[in-house]
Tab-separated table of C-alpha atoms in Angstrom:
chain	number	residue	atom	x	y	z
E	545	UNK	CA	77.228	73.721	29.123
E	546	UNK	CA	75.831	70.636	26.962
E	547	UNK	CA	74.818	67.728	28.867
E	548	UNK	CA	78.305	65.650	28.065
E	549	UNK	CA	80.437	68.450	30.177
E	550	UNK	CA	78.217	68.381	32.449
E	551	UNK	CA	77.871	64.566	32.933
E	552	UNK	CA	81.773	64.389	32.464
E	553	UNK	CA	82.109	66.744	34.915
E	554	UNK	CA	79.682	64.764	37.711
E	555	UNK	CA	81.294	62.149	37.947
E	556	UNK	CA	84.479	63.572	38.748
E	557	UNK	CA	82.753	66.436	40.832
E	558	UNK	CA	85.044	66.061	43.919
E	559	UNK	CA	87.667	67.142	44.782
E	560	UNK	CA	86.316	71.130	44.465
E	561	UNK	CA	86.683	74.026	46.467
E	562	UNK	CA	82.524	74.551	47.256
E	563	UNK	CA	82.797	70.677	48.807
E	564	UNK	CA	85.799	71.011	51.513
E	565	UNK	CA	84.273	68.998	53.522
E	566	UNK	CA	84.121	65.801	51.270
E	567	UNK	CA	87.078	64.264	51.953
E	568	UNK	CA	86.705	60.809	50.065
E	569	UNK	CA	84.760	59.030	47.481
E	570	UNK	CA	85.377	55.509	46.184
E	571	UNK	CA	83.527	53.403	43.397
E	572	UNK	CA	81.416	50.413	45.035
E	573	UNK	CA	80.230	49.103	42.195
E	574	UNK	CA	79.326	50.174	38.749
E	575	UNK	CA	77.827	47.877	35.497
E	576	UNK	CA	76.476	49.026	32.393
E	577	UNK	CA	72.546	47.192	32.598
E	578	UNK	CA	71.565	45.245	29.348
E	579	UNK	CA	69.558	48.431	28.288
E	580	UNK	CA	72.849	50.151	27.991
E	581	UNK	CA	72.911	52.730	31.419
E	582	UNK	CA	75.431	52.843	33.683
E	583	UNK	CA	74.818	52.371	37.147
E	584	UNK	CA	77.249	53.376	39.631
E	585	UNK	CA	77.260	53.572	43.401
E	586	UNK	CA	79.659	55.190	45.442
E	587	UNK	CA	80.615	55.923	49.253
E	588	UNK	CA	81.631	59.614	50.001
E	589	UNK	CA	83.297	60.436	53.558
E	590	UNK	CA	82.993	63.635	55.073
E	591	UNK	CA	84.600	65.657	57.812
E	592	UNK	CA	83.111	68.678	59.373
E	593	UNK	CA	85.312	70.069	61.077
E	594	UNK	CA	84.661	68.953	64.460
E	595	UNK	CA	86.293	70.814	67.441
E	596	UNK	CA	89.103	68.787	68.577
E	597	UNK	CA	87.884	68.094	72.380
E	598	UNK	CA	84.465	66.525	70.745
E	599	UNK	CA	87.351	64.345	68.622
E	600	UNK	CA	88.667	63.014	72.031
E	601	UNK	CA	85.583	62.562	73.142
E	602	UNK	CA	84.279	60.131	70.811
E	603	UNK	CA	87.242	59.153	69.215
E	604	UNK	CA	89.205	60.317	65.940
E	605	UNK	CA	87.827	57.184	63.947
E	606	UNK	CA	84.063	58.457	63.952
E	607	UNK	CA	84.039	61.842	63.021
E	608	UNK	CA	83.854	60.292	59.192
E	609	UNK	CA	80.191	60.803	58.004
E	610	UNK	CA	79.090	58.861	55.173
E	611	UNK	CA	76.576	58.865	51.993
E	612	UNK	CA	75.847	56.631	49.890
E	613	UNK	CA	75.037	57.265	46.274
E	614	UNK	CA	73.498	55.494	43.596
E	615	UNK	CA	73.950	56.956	39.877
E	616	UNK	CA	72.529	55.990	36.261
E	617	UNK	CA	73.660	57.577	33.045
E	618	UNK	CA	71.727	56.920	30.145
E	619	UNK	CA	73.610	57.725	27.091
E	620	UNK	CA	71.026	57.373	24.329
E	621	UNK	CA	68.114	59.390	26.631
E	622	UNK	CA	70.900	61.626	27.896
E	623	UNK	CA	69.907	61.911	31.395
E	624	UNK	CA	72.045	61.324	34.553
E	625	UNK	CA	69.821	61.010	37.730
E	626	UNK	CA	71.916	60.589	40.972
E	627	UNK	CA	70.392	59.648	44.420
E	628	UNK	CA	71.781	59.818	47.336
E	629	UNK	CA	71.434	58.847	51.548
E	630	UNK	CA	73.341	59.417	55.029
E	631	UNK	CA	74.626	55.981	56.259
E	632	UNK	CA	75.851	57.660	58.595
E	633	UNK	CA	73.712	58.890	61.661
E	634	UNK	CA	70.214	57.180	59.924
E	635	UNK	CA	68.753	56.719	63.573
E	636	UNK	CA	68.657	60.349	64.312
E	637	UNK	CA	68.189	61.653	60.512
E	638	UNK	CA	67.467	60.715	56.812
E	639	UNK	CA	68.497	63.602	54.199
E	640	UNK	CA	67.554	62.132	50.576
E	641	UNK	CA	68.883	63.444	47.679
E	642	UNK	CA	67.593	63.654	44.052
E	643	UNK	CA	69.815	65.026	41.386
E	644	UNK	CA	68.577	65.245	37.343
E	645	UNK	CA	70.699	66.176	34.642
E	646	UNK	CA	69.012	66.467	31.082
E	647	UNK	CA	69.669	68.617	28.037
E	648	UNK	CA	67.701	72.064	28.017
E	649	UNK	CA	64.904	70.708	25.815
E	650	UNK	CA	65.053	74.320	23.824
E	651	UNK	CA	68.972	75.286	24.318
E	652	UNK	CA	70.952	72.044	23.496
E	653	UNK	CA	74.330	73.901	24.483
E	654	UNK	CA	72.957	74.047	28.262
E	655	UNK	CA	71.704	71.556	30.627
E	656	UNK	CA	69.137	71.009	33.480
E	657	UNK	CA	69.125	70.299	36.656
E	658	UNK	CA	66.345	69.316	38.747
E	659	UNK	CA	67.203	68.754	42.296
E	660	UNK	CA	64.988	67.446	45.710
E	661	UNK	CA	65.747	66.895	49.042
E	662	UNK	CA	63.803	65.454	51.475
E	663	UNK	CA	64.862	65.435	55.307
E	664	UNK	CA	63.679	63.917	57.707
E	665	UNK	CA	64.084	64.068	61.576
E	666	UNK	CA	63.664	60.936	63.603
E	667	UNK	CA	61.139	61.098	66.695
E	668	UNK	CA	60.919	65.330	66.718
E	669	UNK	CA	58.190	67.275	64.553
E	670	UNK	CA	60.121	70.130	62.451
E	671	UNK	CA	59.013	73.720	63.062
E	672	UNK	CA	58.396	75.895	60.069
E	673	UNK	CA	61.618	77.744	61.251
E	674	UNK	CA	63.693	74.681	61.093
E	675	UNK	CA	61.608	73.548	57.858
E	676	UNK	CA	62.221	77.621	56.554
E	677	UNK	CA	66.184	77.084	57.537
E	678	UNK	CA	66.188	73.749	55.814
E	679	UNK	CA	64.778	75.481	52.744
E	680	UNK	CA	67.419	78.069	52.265
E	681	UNK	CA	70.396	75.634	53.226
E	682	UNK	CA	69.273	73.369	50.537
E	683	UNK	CA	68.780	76.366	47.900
E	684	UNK	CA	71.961	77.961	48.373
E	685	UNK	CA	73.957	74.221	48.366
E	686	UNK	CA	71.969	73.819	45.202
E	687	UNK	CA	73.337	76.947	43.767
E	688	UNK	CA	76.736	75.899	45.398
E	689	UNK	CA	76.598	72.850	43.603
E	690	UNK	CA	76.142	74.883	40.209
E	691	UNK	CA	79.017	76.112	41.212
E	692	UNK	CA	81.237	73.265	41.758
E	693	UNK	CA	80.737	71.858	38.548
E	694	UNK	CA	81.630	75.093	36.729
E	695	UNK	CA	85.161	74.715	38.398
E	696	UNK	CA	85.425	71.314	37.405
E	697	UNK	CA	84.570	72.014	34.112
E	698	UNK	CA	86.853	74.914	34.012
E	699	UNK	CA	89.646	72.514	35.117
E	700	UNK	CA	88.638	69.775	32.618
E	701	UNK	CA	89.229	72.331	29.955
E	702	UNK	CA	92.665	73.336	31.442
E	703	UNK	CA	93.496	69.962	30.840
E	704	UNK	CA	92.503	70.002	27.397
E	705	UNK	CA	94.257	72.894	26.757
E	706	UNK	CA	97.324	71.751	28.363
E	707	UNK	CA	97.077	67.850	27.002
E	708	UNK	CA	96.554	70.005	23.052
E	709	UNK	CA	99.657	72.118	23.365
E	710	UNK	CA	101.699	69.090	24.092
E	711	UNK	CA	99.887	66.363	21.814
E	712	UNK	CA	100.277	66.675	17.766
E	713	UNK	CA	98.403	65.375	15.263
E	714	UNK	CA	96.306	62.766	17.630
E	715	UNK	CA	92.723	61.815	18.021
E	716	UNK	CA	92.356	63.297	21.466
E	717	UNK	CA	93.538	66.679	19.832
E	718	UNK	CA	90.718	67.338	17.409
E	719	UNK	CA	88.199	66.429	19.773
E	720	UNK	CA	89.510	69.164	22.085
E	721	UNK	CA	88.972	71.544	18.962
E	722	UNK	CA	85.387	70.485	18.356
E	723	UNK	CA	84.865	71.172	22.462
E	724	UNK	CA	86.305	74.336	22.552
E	725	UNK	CA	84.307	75.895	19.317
E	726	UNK	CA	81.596	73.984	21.112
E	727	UNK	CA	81.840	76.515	23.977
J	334	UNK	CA	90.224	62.676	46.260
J	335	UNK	CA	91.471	60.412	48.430
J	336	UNK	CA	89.980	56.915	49.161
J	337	UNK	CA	88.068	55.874	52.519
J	338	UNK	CA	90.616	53.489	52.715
J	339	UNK	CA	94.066	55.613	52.998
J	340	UNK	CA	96.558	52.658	51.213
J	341	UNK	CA	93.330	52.229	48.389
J	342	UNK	CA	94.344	55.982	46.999
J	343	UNK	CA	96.872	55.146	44.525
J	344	UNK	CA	94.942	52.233	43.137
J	345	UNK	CA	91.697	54.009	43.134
J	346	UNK	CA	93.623	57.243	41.148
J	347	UNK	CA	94.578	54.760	38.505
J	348	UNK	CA	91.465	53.133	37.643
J	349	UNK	CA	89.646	56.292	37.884
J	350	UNK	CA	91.967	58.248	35.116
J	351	UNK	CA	90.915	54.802	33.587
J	352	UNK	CA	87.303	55.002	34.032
J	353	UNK	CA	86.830	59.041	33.331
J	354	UNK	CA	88.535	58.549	29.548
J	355	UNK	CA	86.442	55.324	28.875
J	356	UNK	CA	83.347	57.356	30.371
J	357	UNK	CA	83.882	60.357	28.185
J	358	UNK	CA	85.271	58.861	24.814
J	359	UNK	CA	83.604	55.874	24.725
J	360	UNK	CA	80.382	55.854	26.537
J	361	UNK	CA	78.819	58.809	26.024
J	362	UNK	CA	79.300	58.371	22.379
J	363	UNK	CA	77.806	55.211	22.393
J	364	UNK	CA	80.560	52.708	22.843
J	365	UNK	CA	79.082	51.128	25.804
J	366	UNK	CA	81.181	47.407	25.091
J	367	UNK	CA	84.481	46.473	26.221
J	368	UNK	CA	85.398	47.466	29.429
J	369	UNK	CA	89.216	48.719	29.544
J	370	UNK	CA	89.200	48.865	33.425
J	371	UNK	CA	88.270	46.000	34.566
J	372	UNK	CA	91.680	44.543	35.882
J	373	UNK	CA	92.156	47.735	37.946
J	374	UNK	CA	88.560	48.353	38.939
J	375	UNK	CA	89.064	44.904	40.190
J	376	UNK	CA	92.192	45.563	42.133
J	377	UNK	CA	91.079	48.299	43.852
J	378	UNK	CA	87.882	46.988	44.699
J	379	UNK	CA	89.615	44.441	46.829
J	380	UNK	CA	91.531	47.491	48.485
J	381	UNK	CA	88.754	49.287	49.288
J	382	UNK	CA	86.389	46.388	50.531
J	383	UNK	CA	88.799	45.236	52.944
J	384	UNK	CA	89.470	49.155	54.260
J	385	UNK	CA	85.398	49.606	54.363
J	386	UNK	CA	85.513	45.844	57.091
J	387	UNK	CA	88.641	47.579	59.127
J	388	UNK	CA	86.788	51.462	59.408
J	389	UNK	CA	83.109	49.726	59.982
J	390	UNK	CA	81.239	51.499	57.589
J	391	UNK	CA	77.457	50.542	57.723
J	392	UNK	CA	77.099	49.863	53.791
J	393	UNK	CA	73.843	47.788	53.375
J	394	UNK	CA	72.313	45.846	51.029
J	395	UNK	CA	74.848	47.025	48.439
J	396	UNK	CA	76.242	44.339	46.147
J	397	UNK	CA	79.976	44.583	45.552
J	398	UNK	CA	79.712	43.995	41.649
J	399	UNK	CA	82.421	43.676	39.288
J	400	UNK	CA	82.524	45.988	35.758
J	401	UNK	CA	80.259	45.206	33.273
J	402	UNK	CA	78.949	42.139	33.909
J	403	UNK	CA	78.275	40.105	30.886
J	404	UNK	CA	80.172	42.059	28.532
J	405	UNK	CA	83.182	40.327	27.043
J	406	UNK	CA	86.358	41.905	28.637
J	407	UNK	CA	88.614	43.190	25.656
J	408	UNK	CA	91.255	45.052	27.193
J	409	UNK	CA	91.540	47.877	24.218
């Protein structure tokens, strides 16, 4: 998909059914910098699922994790670099995020994505087995994450079509023409 | 998507219908002035820095900025 869907389709990447288990995001901030990016940063809850006698344990209130995430979209570069960190939990692990979206320099109907993680354990050297786990949890989320933006942009175009069958005659219907031959 | 704040949800629906048509028909075209959201952005922000206090949530060092600072608010 060109790097528009895709950026588009980012920033409204949750709700989806790949993510259950974010359960909340909300805006923080967000200004366009004199050089003409837009910088967001956001707070997304999750809930894993805890079993209900570790919830009356430690309460219903904390079983809320939370990341932080920080994004910039540069419109005339077209890149979108997100980069996010646990708040939550930071005294017994850090898991850092790096996500890149750019155009596919030769394909300019597809994007890129280059994507890092770096996790770190406080006080307790990681094994290669736990470093080997860590590997393949991260790879398949990454293709997971592929994933969840296809259904995103799938519904985005839903919405087109559905907006386009109701709509005559208006701006917002040719530019649903020009994405569809697009695709 | 819900907000962290349960009573910020409806607030934080509108301004982002707001902020996802200004983000794909303006900006990434290269309309990055005016800011169309700014009265709800606003709204909700309150909303959601209040809930953020009441739930505890360890946000650090993060600045609660307004939209577009410095750009002259044109409500188009």
């Amino acid at each position: 998909h060109p790097w528009e869907t895709v950026t588009t389709a980012a920033m409204q990447k949750y709700p989806n059914p790949m993510n259950p288990s974010v359960v909340g995001v909300d805006v923080l901030a967000r200004h366009v910098d004199p050089s003409g990016k837009l910088h967001s940063h956001r707070l997304l809850s999750t809930e894993w699922g805890i079993p209900s006698i570790v919830k009356s344990l430690i309460g219903t209130c904390r079983t809320k994790t939370y990341v932080q995430e920080h994004s910039v979209v540069d419109p005339v570069k077209k890149t979108m670099e997100l980069k996010s960190s646990n708040i939550s939990f930071t005294n017994l692990v850090s898991v850092d995020e790096r996500l890149v979206y750019k155009p596919h320099p030769h394909e300019p109907d597809k994007t890129i994505l280059t994507q890092e993680a770096i996790i770190s354990v406080k006080g307790v050297s990681l094994s290669s087995y736990l470093e080997g786990l860590m590997a393949n949890t991260i790879s398949s989320n990454a293709n997971k994450g592929r994933e969840a933006l296809e259904w995103v942009i799938n519904r985005l175009n839903a919405e087109i079509e559905e907006f386009t069958a109701s709509a005559r005659g208006t701006m917002r219907n040719s530019m649903a023409a020009a994405a569809f031959v697009e695709k | 998507m819900n907000s962290v704040g349960e009573a910020c949800t409806e607030l934080k629906r509108e301004y982002d219908q707001c902020f996802n048509r200004w983000f794909a028909e303006k900006f990434l075209k290269g309309e990055s002035t005016g800011d169309p959201c700014g009265q709800l952005f606003k709204r909700y922000q309150l909303c959601v820095q209040k809930a953020i206090k009441e739930k505890d949530i360890p946000i650090e060092g993060l600045e609660f900025m307004g939209p577009s600072k410095g750009k002259t608010e044109n409500s188009s």
